[in-house]
Amino acid sequence: MKFVTVAGPPSSGKTAVLIHTIRHLLKDGIKVVVGKIDCLGTNDGEKYQKLGIPVIVGLSGDICPDHFYVPNLEVIFNWAKEKSAQITILETAGLCHRCAPAIKGCLAISVVDNLSNIDIPQKIGPMLSTADIVVITKGDIVSQAEREVYRRKMEMVNPGAEILEVNGLTGKGSLLLKTSLMQAPEVDTITGRELRSSMPACVCSYCTGEKRIGKSFQLGYIRKIEATETEGGRG
Amino acid sequence: MGKDIRKITIIGGTTKSGGKEAIEKTEIYKGDIITLVGPTGSGKSELLSDIEQLARGDTPSNRAVILNDGELNRWERQMVAQLSQAMNFVLDMPVEDFLELHASSRGISSNPIIEEVIGLTNRLSGEPIGARDNITSLSGGQSRALMIADIAVISDAPVVLIDEIENAGINRLMALEILSAKGKIVIVASHDPLIILMAQKRIVMHNGGMFKVLERNKQEEEILKELIAMDDELSVLRDRLRMGDFARGGGMLLMNKSGSVEEKKEESSNFEII
């Protein structure tokens, strides 16, 4: 079975791109199942179901979506095996931009759109740099120059990635994505595999439902911004 | 730049109703300007999309698109530049910074090239742009002119696919001439008679299929000359009106009652303001 993770900022077109791509796979008689991880609520499950394929949806709710994602990988993998899937596509929408769901030995796709900030590579670092394929959407509404600049930015962050431009509305370009999906490695088991990038730490009083603001309510792993004016920089 | 594209061959597939396309094969060469004509929904955009994706019998049209004689089976990066009316600039920065960003992303030294692009833009557009103007605040015509000049000079893609150039205060003929003179293959979907006749060859689309391939004939060449003259006259009149002049006045152009534009010589009831 091929196990493929798909990540990207909200509204970048992940689901739209995948639906077009899955249609091509189904036309070739490939057995596809989809897993979708989200935070609060999603209708994407129904969109995939309309394709007539098995879908599993996981909502992280009160838990950090990244930390929800990893323990559920085996659940999804085993479910897909039971469905005798040839390709499992796991779309992760809930992950924060610090995280990347990419797994060593499994095809990893990131979807970004031409309308997002030109500095997006800095903002979502690992999600882009750990991907095997970077899909760029919404190219139909920006200039050729911007498409080229955007693409170049992606190449600089992730020189090894295959970069594909796909139109989520018309599906243009999804055929090439399908071809690349078919070349994804076969995976026997997910257990024991490793993430390509670490997850951020998250053990503090707010993780367990604390709502009050103030030093005395903050327990666990807490880090404060140094209150000096700096020229940007991280955290 | 990647490999040279000498020729694109389109092998016909099927129409919307599943029958065979009337045109089984057509070839497009370097420097050619080809127009795609046909009513809305006749399949112009889909043909452009087949070319962009290098269809191999795997798109809904079942067409195949072959580069040169088949020694390239995939576009190398940035071989196809695209332009459509739906495209806008979204980066918020001055023209020259933007062009510098684009040039450097292609590894081109920027100074002379920025001047060339701005110069070309201002030949294409009626209203000149300045190097420090913000690209998002340019008018529709200025944006389109800048996009075309940028494709011609910086993008350097050997193939340009255009989904209609609107008549928004830019010199469309010059735009096509500039792209073609750079040795590009230019394929334009259009409803505009001037653009359609500008091409030596046009593909007529019908019901999702390539229905006919027509070469421009002698009579059409004459008509093209007339159209160019009319277009020039219209642009003079347009400029007058936009600059706040009256259309009526000594030596100015007006449309007579039979619909053609001519110079008004004296007071006459034969003319009406258009």
XYZ file of C-alpha atoms in Angstrom:
509
model
C 0.000 0.000 0.000
C 1.138 3.536 -0.741
C 0.700 5.922 2.179
C 0.679 9.596 1.243
C 0.493 12.613 3.552
C -0.860 15.929 2.299
C -0.412 19.173 4.240
C -0.793 22.879 3.599
C -2.182 26.114 4.998
C -5.967 26.527 5.287
C -7.777 27.274 1.994
C -4.727 26.473 -0.109
C -6.783 23.968 -2.098
C -5.706 20.613 -0.643
C -9.115 18.968 -0.878
C -9.913 20.393 -4.320
C -6.571 19.228 -5.733
C -6.959 15.790 -4.157
C -10.485 15.274 -5.459
C -9.338 15.869 -9.041
C -6.331 13.611 -8.532
C -8.375 10.815 -6.943
C -10.766 10.894 -9.903
C -7.835 10.076 -12.196
C -6.762 7.246 -9.888
C -10.279 5.801 -9.752
C -10.503 5.941 -13.530
C -7.451 3.684 -13.615
C -9.181 1.270 -11.248
C -6.924 2.063 -8.267
C -8.419 1.452 -4.824
C -8.082 4.740 -2.915
C -9.061 5.555 0.662
C -8.819 8.920 2.367
C -8.110 9.986 5.932
C -8.752 13.533 7.005
C -7.421 15.107 10.188
C -8.932 18.411 11.228
C -9.415 20.453 14.397
C -12.985 21.466 14.938
C -15.225 20.482 12.080
C -15.040 19.654 8.411
C -17.291 18.802 5.486
C -14.424 17.420 3.507
C -15.308 13.864 4.509
C -18.568 14.164 2.575
C -16.773 15.612 -0.425
C -14.546 12.543 -0.567
C -17.471 10.207 0.081
C -19.163 11.560 -3.023
C -16.345 9.940 -4.977
C -17.606 6.640 -3.592
C -14.466 5.864 -1.610
C -13.984 4.936 2.078
C -13.205 7.961 4.244
C -12.117 8.264 7.863
C -12.273 11.639 9.612
C -10.484 12.492 12.856
C -11.163 15.723 14.718
C -8.560 16.694 17.275
C -10.953 18.872 19.297
C -9.217 20.044 22.453
C -5.945 18.341 21.680
C -3.104 19.873 19.705
C -3.790 18.571 16.181
C -0.174 17.598 15.644
C -0.098 15.509 18.768
C -3.421 14.020 17.758
C -2.138 13.145 14.302
C 0.829 10.971 15.246
C -0.892 8.514 17.639
C -3.641 8.069 15.067
C -1.364 7.127 12.201
C -1.506 3.432 13.093
C -5.276 3.587 13.470
C -5.643 5.047 9.991
C -3.041 2.756 8.475
C -4.709 -0.377 9.861
C -8.143 0.827 8.802
C -6.850 1.391 5.272
C -5.335 -2.096 5.199
C -8.671 -3.557 6.228
C -10.248 -1.682 3.305
C -7.538 -3.268 1.120
C -6.520 0.151 -0.158
C -3.782 0.473 -2.759
C -3.297 4.138 -1.951
C -4.112 5.878 1.326
C -4.169 9.644 1.173
C -4.047 11.364 4.543
C -5.005 15.010 4.431
C -3.989 16.934 7.519
C -5.743 20.262 7.784
C -5.491 20.924 11.469
C -1.768 21.057 11.831
C -0.245 24.310 12.971
C 2.301 25.946 10.712
C 5.172 24.893 12.925
C 4.533 21.268 12.043
C 5.034 18.920 9.159
C 3.288 15.566 8.966
C 5.812 14.054 6.516
C 6.921 10.511 7.369
C 10.220 8.957 6.305
C 9.647 6.465 3.522
C 6.117 7.714 2.684
C 5.350 10.208 -0.069
C 4.775 13.699 1.379
C 2.908 16.423 -0.468
C 2.509 20.084 0.502
C -0.042 22.380 -1.083
C 0.487 26.143 -1.100
C -1.179 28.835 -3.153
C 0.130 31.696 -5.241
C -1.898 34.207 -3.251
C -0.151 33.575 0.023
C 2.580 35.821 1.257
C 5.821 35.617 -0.683
C 7.547 34.879 2.623
C 5.445 31.764 3.216
C 8.528 29.498 3.095
C 9.773 31.158 6.295
C 6.359 30.905 7.900
C 5.697 27.241 7.298
C 9.309 26.028 7.052
C 9.251 22.278 7.760
C 5.920 21.696 6.037
C 7.544 22.821 2.790
C 11.094 21.685 3.263
C 10.173 18.099 4.172
C 7.819 17.574 1.211
C 8.641 15.395 -1.793
C 6.111 17.225 -3.928
C 5.089 20.860 -3.594
C 1.792 21.633 -5.315
C 1.177 25.299 -6.102
C -2.442 26.341 -6.684
C -4.321 29.467 -7.818
C -1.833 30.177 -10.609
C -4.724 31.110 -12.885
C -5.289 34.425 -11.132
C -1.779 35.818 -10.724
C 0.754 36.980 -13.300
C 3.290 34.728 -14.994
C 6.053 36.688 -13.242
C 4.570 35.996 -9.816
C 4.162 32.303 -10.625
C 7.816 32.144 -11.581
C 8.999 34.046 -8.509
C 6.848 31.880 -6.258
C 8.100 28.709 -7.783
C 11.679 29.861 -7.399
C 11.092 30.565 -3.701
C 9.841 27.009 -3.267
C 12.854 25.611 -5.100
C 15.160 27.530 -2.821
C 13.538 26.134 0.337
C 13.259 22.614 -1.007
C 15.632 22.067 -3.935
C 14.875 18.357 -4.221
C 11.098 18.616 -4.422
C 9.033 18.106 -7.531
C 7.015 21.285 -8.031
C 3.637 20.986 -9.731
C 1.148 23.682 -10.571
C -2.426 22.496 -10.215
C -5.684 24.368 -10.674
C -8.078 23.265 -7.939
C -11.129 24.497 -9.846
C -10.551 22.874 -13.222
C -8.161 20.125 -12.140
C -5.580 21.237 -14.675
C -2.250 19.731 -13.649
C -3.790 17.018 -11.471
C -2.882 14.409 -14.049
C 0.805 15.016 -13.418
C 0.168 14.740 -9.692
C -1.538 11.402 -10.243
C 1.473 10.155 -12.212
C 3.767 11.145 -9.355
C 1.464 9.522 -6.782
C 1.712 6.253 -8.660
C 5.471 6.345 -8.119
C 5.121 6.614 -4.326
C 6.941 3.877 -2.391
C 5.044 0.843 -1.103
C 4.773 0.731 2.678
C 4.136 -2.501 4.656
C 3.724 -0.949 8.055
C 3.696 2.478 9.623
C 4.809 1.263 13.052
C 8.421 2.125 13.783
C 8.650 4.711 11.030
C 9.797 8.216 11.860
C 8.510 11.705 11.254
C 10.827 13.824 9.134
C 10.482 16.781 11.479
C 9.881 16.981 15.217
C 6.626 18.281 16.711
C 6.598 21.331 19.008
C 6.368 20.703 22.741
C 3.025 21.277 24.322
C 2.605 20.497 27.997
C 1.256 23.405 29.982
C -1.763 24.354 32.045
C -3.581 25.642 28.943
C -3.307 22.167 27.416
C -5.577 20.926 30.169
C -8.259 23.539 29.844
C -6.924 26.500 31.850
C -8.434 29.743 30.574
C -7.279 32.381 33.029
C -4.518 34.782 32.039
C -1.681 35.462 34.479
C 1.631 34.110 35.662
C 0.223 32.197 38.603
C -1.999 30.100 36.323
C 0.818 29.060 34.039
C 2.408 25.716 34.786
C 4.491 23.322 32.742
C 6.491 24.155 29.628
C 6.151 27.927 29.365
C 8.360 30.231 27.343
C 8.119 34.014 27.313
C 9.050 36.505 24.636
C 12.019 38.530 25.751
C 10.622 42.018 26.133
C 13.351 43.756 24.195
C 12.716 45.223 20.775
C 14.449 43.102 18.208
C 14.457 43.066 14.443
C 11.943 40.297 13.995
C 13.438 36.840 14.380
C 11.809 33.699 15.631
C 9.913 33.354 18.928
C 16.540 28.544 -20.697
C 15.758 24.933 -21.382
C 15.697 23.168 -24.677
C 14.622 24.815 -27.868
C 11.030 24.215 -28.871
C 10.878 24.028 -32.652
C 7.501 22.463 -33.093
C 4.353 21.451 -31.262
C 2.250 18.702 -32.812
C -1.349 18.247 -31.719
C -2.876 14.845 -32.448
C -6.665 15.005 -32.503
C -8.774 13.147 -29.946
C -12.498 13.260 -29.382
C -15.202 15.923 -29.313
C -17.617 16.505 -26.436
C -20.042 14.019 -27.936
C -17.339 11.369 -28.156
C -16.843 11.388 -31.925
C -13.461 11.766 -33.566
C -12.104 15.292 -33.942
C -12.258 16.531 -37.528
C -8.594 17.589 -37.412
C -6.425 14.532 -36.915
C -3.139 16.377 -36.658
C -1.851 19.929 -36.738
C 1.637 21.356 -36.315
C 2.724 24.688 -34.857
C 6.214 26.078 -35.409
C 8.578 28.473 -33.646
C 7.606 32.112 -34.270
C 4.053 31.159 -35.252
C 1.060 33.047 -33.954
C -1.972 30.777 -33.873
C -5.457 31.801 -32.807
C -8.165 29.553 -31.439
C -11.638 30.661 -32.431
C -15.113 29.411 -31.647
C -18.067 30.258 -29.434
C -17.868 30.105 -25.642
C -17.775 26.485 -24.572
C -16.412 25.248 -27.894
C -13.210 23.985 -26.273
C -10.618 26.739 -26.727
C -9.501 26.789 -23.107
C -9.395 23.015 -22.999
C -7.066 22.924 -25.982
C -4.800 25.461 -24.261
C -4.911 23.272 -21.185
C -3.968 20.170 -23.211
C -0.937 22.005 -24.538
C 0.020 23.210 -21.081
C -0.255 19.711 -19.627
C 1.278 17.972 -22.643
C -1.713 15.691 -22.937
C -0.943 12.106 -23.794
C -4.403 10.779 -24.489
C -5.067 11.116 -20.783
C -7.152 14.309 -20.660
C -10.917 14.447 -21.319
C -10.238 15.328 -24.972
C -8.007 12.250 -25.499
C -5.607 14.440 -27.473
C -1.866 14.023 -27.567
C 0.543 16.954 -27.704
C 4.070 16.235 -28.900
C 7.095 18.525 -28.507
C 9.589 18.731 -31.359
C 9.558 15.185 -32.676
C 8.961 13.550 -29.360
C 12.428 13.843 -27.844
C 10.966 15.894 -24.991
C 8.180 14.170 -23.116
C 7.723 16.802 -20.477
C 7.965 20.576 -20.303
C 11.101 21.633 -18.560
C 10.531 24.271 -15.947
C 9.030 27.524 -17.165
C 8.695 26.565 -20.797
C 5.115 27.766 -20.957
C 4.106 31.305 -20.040
C 0.443 32.063 -19.612
C -1.674 35.148 -19.772
C -5.391 35.547 -19.226
C -7.838 38.269 -18.344
C -8.338 36.762 -14.899
C -4.712 37.367 -13.915
C -3.776 40.151 -11.543
C -0.688 41.272 -9.718
C -0.948 40.414 -6.051
C 2.486 41.304 -4.724
C 2.494 44.731 -3.169
C 5.706 46.378 -4.358
C 7.029 48.961 -6.820
C 7.435 47.967 -10.474
C 11.220 48.029 -10.453
C 11.524 45.998 -7.236
C 9.112 43.473 -8.667
C 11.012 43.168 -11.933
C 14.254 42.861 -10.023
C 12.750 40.068 -7.934
C 11.590 38.273 -11.061
C 14.889 38.754 -12.888
C 16.949 37.564 -9.930
C 14.688 34.519 -9.522
C 15.749 33.615 -13.047
C 19.386 34.411 -12.400
C 19.401 37.392 -14.768
C 21.270 40.591 -13.936
C 18.513 43.098 -13.564
C 19.437 46.703 -14.367
C 19.281 46.913 -18.171
C 16.441 44.433 -18.275
C 14.215 46.465 -15.943
C 14.552 49.470 -18.219
C 13.782 47.308 -21.230
C 10.602 45.924 -19.651
C 9.351 49.325 -18.533
C 10.148 50.802 -21.961
C 8.261 48.015 -23.688
C 5.334 48.356 -21.287
C 5.064 52.023 -22.115
C 5.077 51.315 -25.847
C 2.200 48.883 -25.315
C 0.157 50.970 -22.942
C -1.386 54.368 -23.598
C -0.674 55.524 -20.065
C 2.976 55.246 -19.095
C 4.032 53.591 -15.861
C 6.901 54.668 -13.635
C 9.527 52.510 -11.983
C 8.307 53.446 -8.509
C 4.586 52.831 -9.191
C 3.140 50.015 -7.126
C 2.209 47.048 -9.312
C -1.095 46.474 -7.531
C -2.211 50.034 -8.264
C -1.646 49.874 -12.034
C -4.709 50.106 -14.283
C -5.992 47.040 -16.119
C -4.290 48.071 -19.353
C -1.020 48.964 -17.653
C -0.986 45.647 -15.770
C -1.617 43.664 -18.930
C 1.068 45.608 -20.802
C 3.557 44.981 -17.998
C 2.681 41.279 -17.919
C 3.280 40.967 -21.660
C 6.542 42.924 -21.597
C 7.720 40.827 -18.674
C 6.852 37.569 -20.462
C 8.677 38.771 -23.564
C 11.847 39.844 -21.787
C 12.240 38.119 -18.418
C 10.150 34.946 -18.530
C 11.852 33.792 -21.671
C 9.458 30.847 -22.008
C 9.474 29.546 -25.597
C 5.712 29.022 -25.610
C 3.100 31.621 -24.645
C -0.541 30.661 -24.152
C -2.987 33.553 -24.065
C -6.637 33.298 -23.121
C -7.917 36.544 -24.705
C -6.173 39.915 -24.543
C -8.846 42.444 -23.755
C -8.956 45.788 -25.431
C -8.039 47.760 -22.334
C -5.903 50.540 -23.679
C -3.047 48.376 -24.882
C -1.693 47.855 -28.336
C -2.641 44.219 -28.866
C -1.028 43.909 -32.260
C 2.279 45.202 -31.019
C 2.035 42.807 -28.073
C 1.685 39.793 -30.350
C 4.396 41.065 -32.690
C 6.844 41.510 -29.828
C 6.212 37.980 -28.525
C 6.488 36.452 -31.972
C 9.628 38.441 -32.799
C 11.262 36.893 -29.737
C 10.889 33.547 -31.520
C 8.107 32.289 -29.310
C 5.211 30.078 -30.240
C 2.162 32.190 -29.410
C -1.254 30.578 -29.131
C -4.174 32.906 -28.450
C -7.803 32.065 -27.760
C -9.777 35.086 -28.910
C -13.132 36.479 -30.007
C -11.541 39.653 -31.404
C -11.490 39.888 -35.242
C -8.297 41.912 -35.172
C -6.434 39.323 -33.116
C -7.952 36.429 -35.062
C -6.834 37.831 -38.397
C -3.452 38.843 -37.055
C -2.544 35.143 -37.001
C -1.527 33.423 -40.206
C -3.337 30.320 -39.068
C -6.376 29.720 -36.905
C -7.910 26.628 -35.415
C -11.698 26.639 -35.422
C -13.171 24.897 -32.391
C -16.595 23.322 -32.323
C -18.256 21.096 -29.733
C -14.976 20.543 -27.876
C -13.088 19.480 -30.982
C -10.722 20.989 -33.550
C -13.100 21.440 -36.438
C -11.059 23.244 -39.090
C -7.640 24.782 -39.541
C -7.780 27.893 -41.699
C -4.932 29.869 -43.239
C -5.504 33.601 -43.559
C -6.328 34.348 -47.200
C -5.531 37.362 -49.402
C -8.916 38.951 -48.886
C -8.542 38.651 -45.144
C -5.159 40.334 -45.339
C -6.900 43.351 -46.854
C -9.561 43.220 -44.165
C -6.827 43.073 -41.538
C -5.339 46.298 -42.917
C -8.744 47.964 -42.683
C -9.227 46.669 -39.168
C -5.850 48.011 -38.113
C -6.726 51.425 -39.557
C -10.095 51.377 -37.791
C -8.433 50.329 -34.552
C -5.988 53.227 -34.829
C -8.817 55.649 -35.489
C -10.791 54.336 -32.579
C -7.834 54.670 -30.285
C -7.346 58.307 -31.340
C -10.988 58.973 -30.599
C -10.808 57.057 -27.340
C -7.815 59.091 -26.260
C -9.551 62.368 -27.081
C -12.583 61.453 -25.061
C -10.540 60.134 -22.181
C -8.409 63.257 -22.152
C -11.549 65.374 -21.744
C -11.855 66.701 -25.271
C -15.069 66.858 -27.241
C -15.292 64.212 -29.890
C -16.664 66.884 -32.228
C -14.176 69.467 -33.375
C -11.965 70.531 -36.255
C -10.342 67.627 -38.040
C -11.485 65.022 -35.596
C -12.784 61.573 -36.227
C -16.422 60.728 -36.012
C -18.559 57.832 -36.939
C -20.980 58.489 -39.779
C -24.462 57.060 -39.890
C -23.394 54.032 -41.862
C -21.105 53.092 -38.989
C -17.639 53.770 -40.370
C -15.249 56.261 -38.851
C -14.087 59.162 -40.937
C -12.734 62.638 -40.566
C -15.300 65.344 -40.091
C -14.534 68.263 -42.363
C -17.284 70.777 -41.670
C -20.621 71.139 -39.973
C -22.802 68.408 -41.319
C -25.830 66.550 -40.108
C -24.365 63.372 -41.543
C -22.435 62.827 -38.353
C -23.315 61.938 -34.865
C -21.121 61.757 -31.838
C -20.144 58.226 -30.880
